[in-house]
PDB file of C-alpha atoms in Angstrom:
ATOM      1  CA  VAL P   1      16.685  16.040  -6.046  1.00 40.00           C
ATOM      2  CA  GLY P   2      16.208  12.339  -5.536  1.00 43.00           C
ATOM      3  CA  VAL P   3      13.054  10.670  -4.357  1.00 42.00           C
ATOM      4  CA  ILE P   4      12.410   7.558  -2.301  1.00 43.00           C
ATOM      5  CA  GLY P   5       9.293   5.636  -1.310  1.00 47.00           C
ATOM      6  CA  ALA P   6       7.780   6.895   1.922  1.00 45.00           C
ATOM      7  CA  SER P   7       6.978   3.441   3.235  1.00 45.00           C
ATOM      8  CA  GLU P   8       5.825   0.027   2.133  1.00 41.00           C
ATOM      9  CA  GLY P   9       2.390   0.107   0.552  1.00 43.00           C
ATOM     10  CA  THR P  10       2.462   3.741  -0.545  1.00 46.00           C
ATOM     11  CA  ASP P  11       2.380   4.864  -4.142  1.00 52.00           C
ATOM     12  CA  PHE P  12       4.079   8.213  -3.758  1.00 56.00           C
ATOM     13  CA  LEU P  13       7.684   9.285  -3.596  1.00 85.00           C
ATOM     14  CA  VAL P  14       9.215  11.739  -1.169  1.00 89.00           C
ATOM     15  CA  SER P  15      12.121  14.084  -1.841  1.00 89.00           C
ATOM     16  CA  VAL P  16      15.312  12.742  -0.270  1.00 88.00           C
ATOM     17  CA  ASP P  17      16.302  16.116   1.182  1.00 87.00           C
ATOM     18  CA  PHE P  18      12.844  16.513   2.702  1.00 92.00           C
ATOM     19  CA  ILE P  19      12.930  13.010   4.211  1.00 92.00           C
ATOM     20  CA  GLU P  20      16.170  13.895   5.999  1.00 93.00           C
ATOM     21  CA  ALA P  21      14.629  17.066   7.454  1.00 94.00           C
ATOM     22  CA  LEU P  22      11.483  15.215   8.514  1.00 95.00           C
ATOM     23  CA  ASP P  23      13.546  12.469  10.119  1.00 95.00           C
ATOM     24  CA  THR P  24      15.391  15.099  12.166  1.00 95.00           C
ATOM     25  CA  LEU P  25      12.081  16.709  13.149  1.00 96.00           C
ATOM     26  CA  ARG P  26      10.630  13.346  14.164  1.00 95.00           C
ATOM     27  CA  ASN P  27      13.710  12.461  16.209  1.00 95.00           C
ATOM     28  CA  GLN P  28      13.664  15.812  18.010  1.00 96.00           C
ATOM     29  CA  LEU P  29       9.957  15.494  18.768  1.00 96.00           C
ATOM     30  CA  CYS P  30      10.612  12.030  20.242  1.00 94.00           C
ATOM     31  CA  VAL P  31      13.371  13.395  22.493  1.00 95.00           C
ATOM     32  CA  ILE P  32      11.171  16.280  23.653  1.00 96.00           C
ATOM     33  CA  TYR P  33       8.198  13.938  24.171  1.00 95.00           C
ATOM     34  CA  GLY P  34      10.180  12.116  26.834  1.00 93.00           C
ATOM     35  CA  SER P  35      11.111  15.373  28.572  1.00 95.00           C
ATOM     36  CA  LEU P  36       7.779  17.211  28.829  1.00 96.00           C
ATOM     37  CA  ASN P  37       4.466  16.510  30.482  1.00 96.00           C
ATOM     38  CA  PRO P  38       1.614  15.648  28.053  1.00 95.00           C
ATOM     39  CA  LYS P  39      -0.021  19.103  28.147  1.00 97.00           C
ATOM     40  CA  ASP P  40       3.201  20.991  27.447  1.00 97.00           C
ATOM     41  CA  PHE P  41       4.174  18.547  24.719  1.00 97.00           C
ATOM     42  CA  SER P  42       0.759  18.920  23.076  1.00 97.00           C
ATOM     43  CA  ASP P  43       1.152  22.702  23.086  1.00 98.00           C
ATOM     44  CA  LEU P  44       4.670  22.361  21.654  1.00 97.00           C
ATOM     45  CA  TRP P  45       3.890  20.046  18.729  1.00 97.00           C
ATOM     46  CA  ARG P  46       0.838  22.116  17.818  1.00 98.00           C
ATOM     47  CA  SER P  47       2.996  25.250  17.791  1.00 98.00           C
ATOM     48  CA  VAL P  48       5.570  23.502  15.605  1.00 98.00           C
ATOM     49  CA  ALA P  49       2.825  22.361  13.210  1.00 98.00           C
ATOM     50  CA  ASP P  50       1.343  25.872  13.098  1.00 98.00           C
ATOM     51  CA  GLY P  51       4.751  27.426  12.394  1.00 98.00           C
ATOM     52  CA  LEU P  52       5.478  24.932   9.613  1.00 97.00           C
ATOM     53  CA  ASP P  53       2.021  25.485   8.128  1.00 96.00           C
ATOM     54  CA  ARG P  54       2.511  29.244   8.021  1.00 95.00           C
ATOM     55  CA  PHE P  55       6.097  29.084   6.752  1.00 95.00           C
ATOM     56  CA  ILE P  56       5.507  26.538   3.988  1.00 93.00           C
ATOM     57  CA  SER P  57       2.288  28.089   2.712  1.00 88.00           C
ATOM     58  CA  ALA P  58       3.817  31.584   2.770  1.00 87.00           C
ATOM     59  CA  SER P  59       6.815  30.231   0.876  1.00 87.00           C
ATOM     60  CA  ILE P  60       4.515  28.831  -1.793  1.00 81.00           C
ATOM     61  CA  PHE P  61       2.756  32.163  -2.322  1.00 76.00           C
ATOM     62  CA  THR P  62       5.689  34.532  -1.972  1.00 79.00           C
ATOM     63  CA  SER P  63       7.994  32.694  -4.324  1.00 77.00           C
ATOM     64  CA  ASP P  64       8.049  33.292  -8.034  1.00 76.00           C
ATOM     65  CA  TYR P  65       8.426  29.569  -8.627  1.00 78.00           C
ATOM     66  CA  ARG P  66       6.233  28.127 -11.368  1.00 79.00           C
ATOM     67  CA  PHE P  67       4.748  24.737 -10.451  1.00 82.00           C
ATOM     68  CA  SER P  68       4.268  22.047 -13.080  1.00 84.00           C
ATOM     69  CA  GLU P  69       1.851  19.138 -12.541  1.00 85.00           C
ATOM     70  CA  LYS P  70       4.760  16.863 -11.637  1.00 88.00           C
ATOM     71  CA  GLU P  71       6.083  19.360  -9.080  1.00 88.00           C
ATOM     72  CA  ILE P  72       2.606  19.760  -7.577  1.00 88.00           C
ATOM     73  CA  SER P  73       2.401  15.975  -7.174  1.00 90.00           C
ATOM     74  CA  GLN P  74       5.829  16.002  -5.529  1.00 91.00           C
ATOM     75  CA  LEU P  75       4.801  18.800  -3.166  1.00 91.00           C
ATOM     76  CA  GLY P  76       1.650  16.840  -2.273  1.00 93.00           C
ATOM     77  CA  ALA P  77       3.668  13.698  -1.521  1.00 93.00           C
ATOM     78  CA  ASP P  78       6.112  15.676   0.600  1.00 95.00           C
ATOM     79  CA  MET P  79       3.306  17.366   2.536  1.00 95.00           C
ATOM     80  CA  ARG P  80       1.490  14.060   3.181  1.00 94.00           C
ATOM     81  CA  THR P  81       4.743  12.779   4.623  1.00 95.00           C
ATOM     82  CA  LEU P  82       5.047  15.882   6.804  1.00 97.00           C
ATOM     83  CA  PHE P  83       1.536  15.214   8.112  1.00 97.00           C
ATOM     84  CA  HIS P  84       2.550  11.614   8.834  1.00 95.00           C
ATOM     85  CA  VAL P  85       5.317  12.830  11.190  1.00 96.00           C
ATOM     86  CA  PHE P  86       2.573  14.236  13.448  1.00 97.00           C
ATOM     87  CA  LYS P  87       0.337  11.141  13.196  1.00 95.00           C
ATOM     88  CA  PRO P  88       1.500   9.691  16.550  1.00 94.00           C
ATOM     89  CA  PHE P  89       0.101  12.775  18.305  1.00 95.00           C
ATOM     90  CA  CYS P  90      -3.373  12.986  16.729  1.00 94.00           C
ATOM     91  CA  ASP P  91      -5.757  11.148  14.410  1.00 95.00           C
ATOM     92  CA  ARG P  92      -5.894  13.769  11.645  1.00 96.00           C
ATOM     93  CA  PRO P  93      -2.645  15.740  11.523  1.00 97.00           C
ATOM     94  CA  GLU P  94      -3.582  17.398   8.213  1.00 96.00           C
ATOM     95  CA  ALA P  95      -6.180  19.374  10.184  1.00 97.00           C
ATOM     96  CA  PHE P  96      -3.294  21.223  11.871  1.00 97.00           C
ATOM     97  CA  PHE P  97      -1.979  22.362   8.465  1.00 97.00           C
ATOM     98  CA  PRO P  98      -4.970  24.241   6.998  1.00 94.00           C
ATOM     99  CA  SER P  99      -2.963  26.707   4.901  1.00 91.00           C
ATOM    100  CA  ILE P 100      -0.922  23.954   3.279  1.00 93.00           C
ATOM    101  CA  GLY P 101      -4.125  22.013   2.617  1.00 92.00           C
ATOM    102  CA  ASN P 102      -5.762  25.029   0.958  1.00 87.00           C
ATOM    103  CA  SER P 103      -2.617  25.734  -1.058  1.00 86.00           C
ATOM    104  CA  LEU P 104      -2.535  22.154  -2.334  1.00 89.00           C
ATOM    105  CA  LYS P 105      -6.215  22.286  -3.253  1.00 87.00           C
ATOM    106  CA  LEU P 106      -5.614  25.461  -5.254  1.00 83.00           C
ATOM    107  CA  LEU P 107      -2.492  24.064  -6.913  1.00 84.00           C
ATOM    108  CA  GLU P 108      -4.306  20.874  -7.909  1.00 85.00           C
ATOM    109  CA  MET P 109      -7.223  22.739  -9.532  1.00 82.00           C
ATOM    110  CA  ASP P 110      -7.248  23.000 -13.270  1.00 79.00           C
ATOM    111  CA  ARG P 111      -7.235  26.408 -14.938  1.00 74.00           C
ATOM    112  CA  GLN P 112     -10.974  26.468 -15.656  1.00 78.00           C
ATOM    113  CA  ASP P 113     -11.981  25.557 -12.101  1.00 77.00           C
ATOM    114  CA  LEU P 114      -9.577  28.107 -10.642  1.00 70.00           C
ATOM    115  CA  GLY P 115     -10.996  30.786 -12.938  1.00 71.00           C
ATOM    116  CA  ARG P 116     -14.535  29.871 -11.877  1.00 75.00           C
ATOM    117  CA  LEU P 117     -13.503  30.062  -8.240  1.00 70.00           C
ATOM    118  CA  GLN P 118     -12.107  33.551  -8.774  1.00 65.00           C
ATOM    119  CA  PHE P 119     -15.284  34.626 -10.556  1.00 66.00           C
ATOM    120  CA  VAL P 120     -17.592  33.265  -7.843  1.00 66.00           C
ATOM    121  CA  SER P 121     -15.388  34.655  -5.060  1.00 61.00           C
ATOM    122  CA  SER P 122     -15.351  38.121  -6.612  1.00 63.00           C
ATOM    123  CA  ARG P 123     -19.153  38.166  -6.672  1.00 64.00           C
ATOM    124  CA  SER P 124     -19.682  36.680  -3.213  1.00 59.00           C
ATOM    125  CA  SER P 125     -21.674  38.676  -0.681  1.00 57.00           C
ATOM    126  CA  ASP P 126     -19.456  37.376   2.145  1.00 56.00           C
ATOM    127  CA  ARG P 127     -16.172  39.121   1.275  1.00 52.00           C
ATOM    128  CA  THR P 128     -14.352  38.392   4.560  1.00 51.00           C
ATOM    129  CA  GLY P 129     -12.589  35.126   3.773  1.00 53.00           C
ATOM    130  CA  CYS P 130     -13.051  35.432   0.035  1.00 55.00           C
ATOM    131  CA  LEU P 131     -10.474  38.154  -0.537  1.00 52.00           C
ATOM    132  CA  GLN P 132      -7.567  36.197   0.902  1.00 57.00           C
ATOM    133  CA  PHE P 133      -8.584  32.997  -0.874  1.00 60.00           C
ATOM    134  CA  CYS P 134      -9.159  34.863  -4.139  1.00 62.00           C
ATOM    135  CA  GLY P 135      -5.718  36.436  -3.806  1.00 64.00           C
ATOM    136  CA  GLN P 136      -4.211  32.977  -3.352  1.00 66.00           C
ATOM    137  CA  ALA P 137      -6.100  31.718  -6.399  1.00 65.00           C
ATOM    138  CA  ASP P 138      -4.776  34.642  -8.447  1.00 67.00           C
ATOM    139  CA  LYS P 139      -1.208  33.887  -7.317  1.00 69.00           C
ATOM    140  CA  ILE P 140      -1.691  30.237  -8.310  1.00 65.00           C
ATOM    141  CA  LEU P 141      -2.925  31.261 -11.756  1.00 62.00           C
ATOM    142  CA  ARG P 142       0.236  33.305 -12.234  1.00 66.00           C
ATOM    143  CA  ASN P 143       2.624  30.685 -10.807  1.00 66.00           C
ATOM    144  CA  ARG P 144       1.048  27.534 -12.174  1.00 66.00           C
ATOM    145  CA  ASN P 145       2.781  26.116 -15.219  1.00 66.00           C
ATOM    146  CA  TYR P 146      -0.118  24.561 -17.138  1.00 58.00           C
ATOM    147  CA  GLU P 147       1.138  21.965 -19.563  1.00 59.00           C
ATOM    148  CA  CYS P 148      -0.393  21.441 -22.959  1.00 45.00           C
ATOM    149  CA  PRO P 149      -2.687  18.389 -22.768  1.00 44.00           C
ATOM    150  CA  LEU P 150      -1.502  17.272 -26.213  1.00 40.00           C
ATOM    151  CA  ARG P 151       2.088  16.788 -24.939  1.00 42.00           C
ATOM    152  CA  ARG P 152       1.236  14.115 -22.368  1.00 41.00           C
TER     153      ARG P 152
END
């Protein structure tokens, strides 16, 4: 998969295939923007963002794909570009993608920090949100391809 710069002044690269999909999404949102009243359009783009957030984060955790550091960086660049598509509609589009944000945070953690998080979460008195997050952390530990620091 090829990568291209997202825009002038950025230091990350975006997957070519993903750019094409995002361009289509952006174009369709622009067409719909001109056809709906502001309230209905706001409801629509928020629903699209919510659906993408759920689908992408579920795909991350249900796949058996093992992420290397390079692939995590690529995923982060692609997701920042996805957020940018929604920038014309709100100031902080990443806030409408909480599951993706949490997934990226977990993926970017090193092994020790992720292990500590699991340990603290398993001992937490507030078990409501901890169990889901701990389950995600466990999945990351199994699907994260930690590279040997001596090979860098």
